[in-house]
C-alpha positions as a printed NumPy array, in Angstrom:
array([[ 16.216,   6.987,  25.449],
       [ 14.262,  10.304,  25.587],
       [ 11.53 ,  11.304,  23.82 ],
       [ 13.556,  14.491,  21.894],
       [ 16.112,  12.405,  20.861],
       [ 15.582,  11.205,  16.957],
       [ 16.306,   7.509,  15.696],
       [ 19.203,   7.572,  13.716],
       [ 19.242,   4.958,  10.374],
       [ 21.276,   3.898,   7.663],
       [ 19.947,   1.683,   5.131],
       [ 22.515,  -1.339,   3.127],
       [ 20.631,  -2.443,   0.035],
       [ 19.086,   0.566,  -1.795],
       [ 17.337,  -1.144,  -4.751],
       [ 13.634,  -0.729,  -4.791],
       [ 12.969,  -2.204,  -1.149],
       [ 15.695,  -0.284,   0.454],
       [ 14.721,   3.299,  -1.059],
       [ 11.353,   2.265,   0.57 ],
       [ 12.976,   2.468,   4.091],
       [ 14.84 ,   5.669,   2.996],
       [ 11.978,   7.121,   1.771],
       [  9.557,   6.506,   5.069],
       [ 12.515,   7.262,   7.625],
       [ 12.503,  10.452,   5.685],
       [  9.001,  11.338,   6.374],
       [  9.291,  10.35 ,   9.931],
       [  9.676,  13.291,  12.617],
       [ 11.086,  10.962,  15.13 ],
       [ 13.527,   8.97 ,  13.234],
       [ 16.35 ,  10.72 ,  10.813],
       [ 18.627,   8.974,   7.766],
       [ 22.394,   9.009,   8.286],
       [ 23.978,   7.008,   6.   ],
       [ 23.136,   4.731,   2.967],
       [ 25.197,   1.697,   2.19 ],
       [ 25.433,  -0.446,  -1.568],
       [ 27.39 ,  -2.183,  -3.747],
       [ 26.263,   0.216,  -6.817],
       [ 27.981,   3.319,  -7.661],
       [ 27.73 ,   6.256,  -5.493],
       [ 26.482,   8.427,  -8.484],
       [ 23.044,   6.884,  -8.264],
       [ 22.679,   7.796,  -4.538],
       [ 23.586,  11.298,  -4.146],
       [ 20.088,  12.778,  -4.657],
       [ 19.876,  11.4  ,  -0.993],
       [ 22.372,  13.927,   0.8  ],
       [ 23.995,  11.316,   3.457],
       [ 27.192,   9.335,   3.31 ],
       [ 27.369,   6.618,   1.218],
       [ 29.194,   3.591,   2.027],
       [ 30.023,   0.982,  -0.841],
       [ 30.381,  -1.918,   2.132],
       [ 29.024,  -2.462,   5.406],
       [ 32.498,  -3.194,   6.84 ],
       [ 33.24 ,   0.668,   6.128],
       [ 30.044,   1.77 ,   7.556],
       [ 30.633,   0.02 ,  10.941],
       [ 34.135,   1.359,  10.695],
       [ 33.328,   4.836,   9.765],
       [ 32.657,   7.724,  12.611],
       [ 28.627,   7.446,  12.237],
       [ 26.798,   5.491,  14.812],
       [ 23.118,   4.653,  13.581],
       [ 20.873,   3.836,  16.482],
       [ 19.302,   1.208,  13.775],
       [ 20.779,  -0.584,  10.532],
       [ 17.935,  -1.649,   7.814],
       [ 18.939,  -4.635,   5.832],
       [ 17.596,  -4.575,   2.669],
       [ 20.213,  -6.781,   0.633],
       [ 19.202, -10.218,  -1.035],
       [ 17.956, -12.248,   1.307],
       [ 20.852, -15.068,   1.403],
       [ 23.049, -11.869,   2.918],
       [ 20.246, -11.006,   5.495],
       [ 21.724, -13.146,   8.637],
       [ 25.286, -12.894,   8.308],
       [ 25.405,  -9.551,   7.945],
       [ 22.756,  -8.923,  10.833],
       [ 25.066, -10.89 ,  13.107],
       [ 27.861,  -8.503,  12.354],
       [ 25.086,  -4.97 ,  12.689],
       [ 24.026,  -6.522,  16.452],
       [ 27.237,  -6.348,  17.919],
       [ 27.129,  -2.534,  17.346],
       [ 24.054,  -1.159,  16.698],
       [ 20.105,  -2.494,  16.432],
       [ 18.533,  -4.274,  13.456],
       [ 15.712,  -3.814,  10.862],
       [ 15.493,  -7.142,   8.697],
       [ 13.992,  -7.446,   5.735],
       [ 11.93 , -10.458,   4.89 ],
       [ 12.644, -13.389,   5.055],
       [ 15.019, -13.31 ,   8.605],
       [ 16.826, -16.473,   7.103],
       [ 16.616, -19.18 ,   4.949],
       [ 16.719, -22.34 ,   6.912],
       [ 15.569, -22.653,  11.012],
       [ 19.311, -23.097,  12.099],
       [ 20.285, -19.972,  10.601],
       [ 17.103, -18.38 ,  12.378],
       [ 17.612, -19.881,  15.34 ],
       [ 21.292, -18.754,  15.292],
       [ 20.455, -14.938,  14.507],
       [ 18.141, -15.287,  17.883],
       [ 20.475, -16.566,  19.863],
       [ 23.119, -13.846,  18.855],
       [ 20.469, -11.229,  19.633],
       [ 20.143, -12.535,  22.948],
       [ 24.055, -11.958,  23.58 ],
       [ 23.649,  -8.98 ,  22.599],
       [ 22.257,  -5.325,  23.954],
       [ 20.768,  -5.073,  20.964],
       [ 17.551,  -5.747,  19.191],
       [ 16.615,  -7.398,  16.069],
       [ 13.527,  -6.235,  14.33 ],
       [ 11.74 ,  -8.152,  11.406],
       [  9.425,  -6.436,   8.491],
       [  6.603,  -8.048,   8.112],
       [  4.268,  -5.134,   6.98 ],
       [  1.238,  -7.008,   6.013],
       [  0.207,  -7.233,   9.59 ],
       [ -0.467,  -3.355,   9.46 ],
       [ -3.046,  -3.189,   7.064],
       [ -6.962,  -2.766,   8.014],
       [ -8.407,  -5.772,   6.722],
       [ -5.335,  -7.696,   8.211],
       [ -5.968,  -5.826,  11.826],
       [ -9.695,  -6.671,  11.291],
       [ -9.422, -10.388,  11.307],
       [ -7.196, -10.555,  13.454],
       [ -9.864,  -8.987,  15.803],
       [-11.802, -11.53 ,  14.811],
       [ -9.784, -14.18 ,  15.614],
       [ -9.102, -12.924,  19.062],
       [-12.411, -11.913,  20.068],
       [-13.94 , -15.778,  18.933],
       [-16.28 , -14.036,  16.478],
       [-16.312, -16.707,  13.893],
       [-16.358, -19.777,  16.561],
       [-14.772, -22.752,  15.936],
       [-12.917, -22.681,  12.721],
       [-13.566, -25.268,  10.237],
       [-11.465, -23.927,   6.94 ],
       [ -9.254, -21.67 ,   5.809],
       [ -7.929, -20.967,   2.225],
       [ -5.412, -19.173,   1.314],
       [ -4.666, -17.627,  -2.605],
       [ -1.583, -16.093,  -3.432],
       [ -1.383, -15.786,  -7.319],
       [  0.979, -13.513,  -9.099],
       [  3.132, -12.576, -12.47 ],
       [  7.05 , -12.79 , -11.695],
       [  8.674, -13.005, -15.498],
       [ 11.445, -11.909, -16.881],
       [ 10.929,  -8.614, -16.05 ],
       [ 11.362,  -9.504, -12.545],
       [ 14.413, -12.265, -12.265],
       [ 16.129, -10.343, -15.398],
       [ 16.295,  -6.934, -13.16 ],
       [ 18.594,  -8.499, -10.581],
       [ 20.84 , -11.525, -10.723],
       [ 20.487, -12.751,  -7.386],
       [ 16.925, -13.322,  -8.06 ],
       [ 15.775, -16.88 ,  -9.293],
       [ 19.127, -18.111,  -7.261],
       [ 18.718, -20.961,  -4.452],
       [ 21.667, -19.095,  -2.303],
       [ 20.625, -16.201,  -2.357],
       [ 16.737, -16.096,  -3.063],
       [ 16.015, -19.371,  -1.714],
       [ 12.552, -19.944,  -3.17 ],
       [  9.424, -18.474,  -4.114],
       [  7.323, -18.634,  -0.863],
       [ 10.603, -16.484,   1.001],
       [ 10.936, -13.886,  -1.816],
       [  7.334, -13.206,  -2.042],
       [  4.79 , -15.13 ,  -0.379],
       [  6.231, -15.274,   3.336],
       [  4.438, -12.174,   4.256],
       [  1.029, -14.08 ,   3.959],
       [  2.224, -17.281,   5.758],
       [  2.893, -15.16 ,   8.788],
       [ -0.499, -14.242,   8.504],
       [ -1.327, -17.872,   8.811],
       [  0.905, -18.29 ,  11.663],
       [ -0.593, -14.829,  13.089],
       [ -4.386, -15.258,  12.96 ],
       [ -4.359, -18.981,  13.576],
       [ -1.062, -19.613,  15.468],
       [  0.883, -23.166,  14.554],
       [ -0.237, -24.742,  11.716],
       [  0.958, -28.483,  10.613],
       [  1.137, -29.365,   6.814],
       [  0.312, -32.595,   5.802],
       [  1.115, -32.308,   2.041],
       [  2.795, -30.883,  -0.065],
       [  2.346, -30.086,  -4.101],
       [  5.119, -28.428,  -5.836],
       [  5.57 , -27.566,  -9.68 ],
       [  7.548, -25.346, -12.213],
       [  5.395, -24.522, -15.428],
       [  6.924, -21.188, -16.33 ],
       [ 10.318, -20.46 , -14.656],
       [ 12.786, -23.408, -15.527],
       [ 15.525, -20.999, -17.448],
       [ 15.306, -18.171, -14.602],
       [ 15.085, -20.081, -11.419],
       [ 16.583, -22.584,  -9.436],
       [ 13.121, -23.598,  -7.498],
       [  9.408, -24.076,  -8.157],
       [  6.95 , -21.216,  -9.284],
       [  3.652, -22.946,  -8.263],
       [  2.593, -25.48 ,  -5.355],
       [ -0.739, -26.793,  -3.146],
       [  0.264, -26.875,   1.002],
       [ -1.955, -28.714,   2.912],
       [ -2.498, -28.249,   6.295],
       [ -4.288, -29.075,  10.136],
       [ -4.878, -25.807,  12.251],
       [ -3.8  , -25.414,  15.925],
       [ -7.193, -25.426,  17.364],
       [ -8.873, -27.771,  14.817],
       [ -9.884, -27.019,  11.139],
       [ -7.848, -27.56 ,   7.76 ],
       [ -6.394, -25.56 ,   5.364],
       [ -4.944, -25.172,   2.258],
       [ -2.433, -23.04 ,   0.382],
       [ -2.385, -22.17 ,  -2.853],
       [  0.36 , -20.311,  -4.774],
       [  1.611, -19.319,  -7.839],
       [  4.042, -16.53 ,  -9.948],
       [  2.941, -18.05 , -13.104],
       [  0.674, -16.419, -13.701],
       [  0.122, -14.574, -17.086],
       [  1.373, -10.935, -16.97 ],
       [  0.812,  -9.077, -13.776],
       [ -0.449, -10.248, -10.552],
       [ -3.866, -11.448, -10.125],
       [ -4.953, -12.584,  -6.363],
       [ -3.676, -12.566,  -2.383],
       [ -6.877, -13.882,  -0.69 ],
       [ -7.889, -15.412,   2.192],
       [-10.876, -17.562,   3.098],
       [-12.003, -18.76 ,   6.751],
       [-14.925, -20.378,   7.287],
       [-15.872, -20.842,  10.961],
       [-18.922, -21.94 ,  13.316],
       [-20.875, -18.614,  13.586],
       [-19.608, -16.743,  10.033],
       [-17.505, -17.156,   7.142],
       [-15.205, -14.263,   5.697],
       [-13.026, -13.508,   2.694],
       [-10.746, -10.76 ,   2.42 ],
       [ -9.07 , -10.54 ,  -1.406],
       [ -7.818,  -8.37 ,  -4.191],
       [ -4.662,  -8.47 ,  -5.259],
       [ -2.816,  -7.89 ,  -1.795],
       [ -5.039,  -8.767,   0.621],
       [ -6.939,  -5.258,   0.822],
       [-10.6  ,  -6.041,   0.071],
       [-13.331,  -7.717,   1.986],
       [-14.911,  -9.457,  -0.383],
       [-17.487, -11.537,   1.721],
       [-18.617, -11.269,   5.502],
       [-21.32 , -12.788,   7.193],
       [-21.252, -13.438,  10.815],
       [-24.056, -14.354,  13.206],
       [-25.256, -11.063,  14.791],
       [-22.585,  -9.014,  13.459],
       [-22.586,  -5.836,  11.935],
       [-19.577,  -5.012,   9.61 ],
       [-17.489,  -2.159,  11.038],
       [-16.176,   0.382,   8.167],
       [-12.293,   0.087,   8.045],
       [ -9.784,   2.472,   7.21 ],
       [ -8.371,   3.019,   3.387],
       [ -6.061,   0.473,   2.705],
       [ -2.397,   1.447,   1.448],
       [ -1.435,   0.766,  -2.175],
       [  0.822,  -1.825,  -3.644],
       [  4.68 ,  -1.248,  -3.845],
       [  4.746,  -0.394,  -7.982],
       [  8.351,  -1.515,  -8.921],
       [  7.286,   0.134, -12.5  ],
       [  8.295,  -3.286, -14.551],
       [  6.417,  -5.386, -11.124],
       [  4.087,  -4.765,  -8.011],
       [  4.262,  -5.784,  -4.539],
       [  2.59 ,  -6.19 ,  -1.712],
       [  0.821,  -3.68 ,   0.399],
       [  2.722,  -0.278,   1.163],
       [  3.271,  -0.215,   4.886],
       [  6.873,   0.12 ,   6.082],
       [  5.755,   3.866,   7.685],
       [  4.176,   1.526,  10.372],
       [  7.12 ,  -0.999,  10.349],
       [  9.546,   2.338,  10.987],
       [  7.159,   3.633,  13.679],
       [  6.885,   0.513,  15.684],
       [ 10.954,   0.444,  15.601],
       [ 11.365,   3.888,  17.005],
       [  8.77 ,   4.016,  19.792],
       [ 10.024,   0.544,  20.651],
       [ 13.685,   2.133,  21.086],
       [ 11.945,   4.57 ,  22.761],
       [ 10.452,   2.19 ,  25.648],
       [  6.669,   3.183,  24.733],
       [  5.897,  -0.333,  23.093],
       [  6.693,  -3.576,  22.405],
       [  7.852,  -5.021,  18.726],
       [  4.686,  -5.867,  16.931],
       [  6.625,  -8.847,  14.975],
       [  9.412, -10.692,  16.718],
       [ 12.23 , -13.06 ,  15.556],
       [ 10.458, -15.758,  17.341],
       [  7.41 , -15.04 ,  15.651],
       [  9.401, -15.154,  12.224],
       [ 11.059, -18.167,  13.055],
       [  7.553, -20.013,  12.601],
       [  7.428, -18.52 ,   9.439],
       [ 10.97 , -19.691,   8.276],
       [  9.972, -23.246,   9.709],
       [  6.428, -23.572,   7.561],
       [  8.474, -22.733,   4.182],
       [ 11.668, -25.201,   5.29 ],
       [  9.727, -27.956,   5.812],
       [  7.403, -27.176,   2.514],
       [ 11.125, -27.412,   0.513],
       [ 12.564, -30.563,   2.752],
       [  9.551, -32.192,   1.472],
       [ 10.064, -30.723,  -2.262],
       [ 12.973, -33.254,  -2.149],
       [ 11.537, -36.598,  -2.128],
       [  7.87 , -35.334,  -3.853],
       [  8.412, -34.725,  -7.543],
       [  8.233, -31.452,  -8.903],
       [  5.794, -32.278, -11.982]])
C-alpha cells in the first residue's frame, strides 16, 4: 500500500466509544472516515457528513469499500460480526475480542483464512507510565519480582447500566472485568507475561437489580517467572471512580504507578536509578454521567494505519488478547462453584 494513499474507515457502534474512533480518524492525516454504521436513527449522525448505514449487512453491501471496519457495538456482537467484516475488509475490535476462549480462538482462526487482519484496542498500553514499566520490566531493572498488586476501583451506578440496556446483561456484557477492567489485566499479561490464579473471590454488594454478574472480587495469582499477585476490583464504589493502581515490588526497587487510570507514579525507588521525566499523560474518556479509562485511541488508529502501510507491526495482537479473554474465563468458570457472598 503506498504511503499517499489514506486509510479508509467506517465505524458500527457510534455511542460514546464509537464517536471516539470517529473523532481520532478525523484528526488523522493518513487515515479518512467513510461511512458510519448504527442501529439509532440517522438524525443523530448527520453532523458527521458520511453515509450512514442502519446495519452492517447494508454497509458490506453498499458501493463503499473501507480499508478498515471499527467495531464498537456491545461486546456480545464483537466476534460474529468481525467474522463477517474479515471476509471483506480489515478489523478494529473493541475490547473485549470475545467473551469465552472458543469464541477467541475461533475469530483467530478465521483471521488466518483470511487476507485480512484483525486488530484489537487495547489503549492502555500507550500511555507513559504504562510504556515506562514496561521498560522496566524488559530491561530487569527491578530484579527478580517478588509482588505485584493490582487496584482497580470504580463507580458504575445507575447512571451507567440505565444509559444502555445491553449493559449489566451476561450475553451481551458478559461481566465486569470484560466491560471495564480487561484493559488492566492485559497489562498484567503485558509486563509480566502468563500469570496463573490460584483463587478466586467474587461478590455483588451494589448491583443485584442492574446486573446479571458480580461488581466486586479478590484474584489471586503466581507470576510466570516467580512472585505472587493479587487483584483487586470493584464498581461499587460510592459515586465516581476512585483508583486503577498498580504495585510491583521486586529485588532491586519497588514502584507504584496510580490515580484513577493508571497515570501517576506515585512511588519509585530503584537501586541506582534515577527517575526519567515522562511525557503528560492523556485524560480520562468523560462520558458526562461516567469516566473511563485513559484517552488513547489516536495511538490505537496510528498503529492500524502504518501497520496497513507495512512500516510496523500491530502493537496488540489477537493472540495477545486471547490471554486476556482466558484470565477473565477462568476467573467466571470458577465464580460457579465459589459462592458469590
Amino acid at each position: 500500500m503506498s504511503e499517499q494513499k489514506k486509510i479508509g474507515f467506517a465505524v458500527i457502534g457510534c455511542g460514546h466509544i464509537g464517536k471516539r474512533h470517529i473523532a481520532e480518524i478525523k484528526v488523522n492525516l493518513k487515515g479518512e472516515l467513510l461511512a458510519i454504521c448504527d442501529v439509532k436513527d440517522k438524525s443523530e449522525f448527520e453532523d458527521f457528513g458520511v453515509p450512514f448505514f442502519s446495519s452492517l449487512d447494508a454497509l458490506l453491501l453498499s458501493d463503499i469499500c473501507p480499508d478498515v471496519i471499527n467495531i464498537c457495538t456491545p461486546n456480545g456482537l464483537h466476534v460474529s460480526q468481525s467474522i463477517q467484516i474479515l471476509e471483506h475488509c480489515n478489523v478494529l475490535l473493541e475490547k473485549p475480542m470475545a467473551l469465552s476462549v472458543y469464541d477467541a480462538t475461533a475469530l483467530i482462526e478465521k483471521e488466518k483464512q483470511t487476507q485480512n487482519q484483525l486488530f484489537c484496542v487495547m489503549q492502555n498500553r500507550y500511555s507513559p507510565p504504562a510504556l515506562w514499566l514496561k521498560s522496566l520490566m524488559d530491561n530487569n531493572t527491578l530484579g527478580q519480582i517478588y509482588m505485584v498488586n493490582l487496584n482497580c476501583f470504580w463507580n458504575r451506578d445507575n447512571r451507567y447500566y440505565n444509559s444502555a440496556n445491553w449493559r449489566g446483561t451476561m450475553n451481551l456484557d458478559g461481566g465486569t472485568l470484560f466491560t471495564q477492567f480487561s484493559h488492566f489485566i492485559d497489562i498484567l499479561f503485558h509486563l509480566f507475561g502468563s500469570v496463573k490464579i490460584k483463587d478466586v473471590v467474587l461478590s455483588d454488594f451494589k448491583h443485584q437489580q442492574t446486573t446479571d454478574f458480580e461488581d466486586s472480587g479478590i484474584i489471586r495469582f503466581d507470576l510466570q517467572h516467580g512472585g505472587i499477585g493479587n487483584m483487586q476490583f470493584s464498581t461499587a464504589v460510592f459515586d465516581k471512580n476512585m483508583e486503577s493502581s498498580i504495585t510491583i515490588i521486586g529485588e532491586k526497587g519497588s514502584v507504584k504507578v496510580g490515580g484513577q487510570y493508571m497515570e501517576k507514579i506515585e512511588y519509585c525507588h530503584i537501586k541506582n536509578y534515577e527517575m526519567p521525566q515522562l511525557n503528560s499523560s492523556n485524560g480520562e474518556h468523560d462520558y458526562g454521567k461516567y469516566k473511563g479509562s485513559a484517552s488513547n485511541h489516536h495511538f490505537v488508529i496510528e498503529n492500524v494505519i502504518e501497520t496497513l502501510k507495512g512500516n510496523t507491526k500491530k502493537d496488540a495482537t489477537p493472540e495477545q488478547c486471547l490471554k486476556v479473554i482466558g484470565f477473565i474465563e477462568e476467573v467466571y468458570k470458577r465464580r460457579k462453584v465459589e459462592s458469590i457472598i
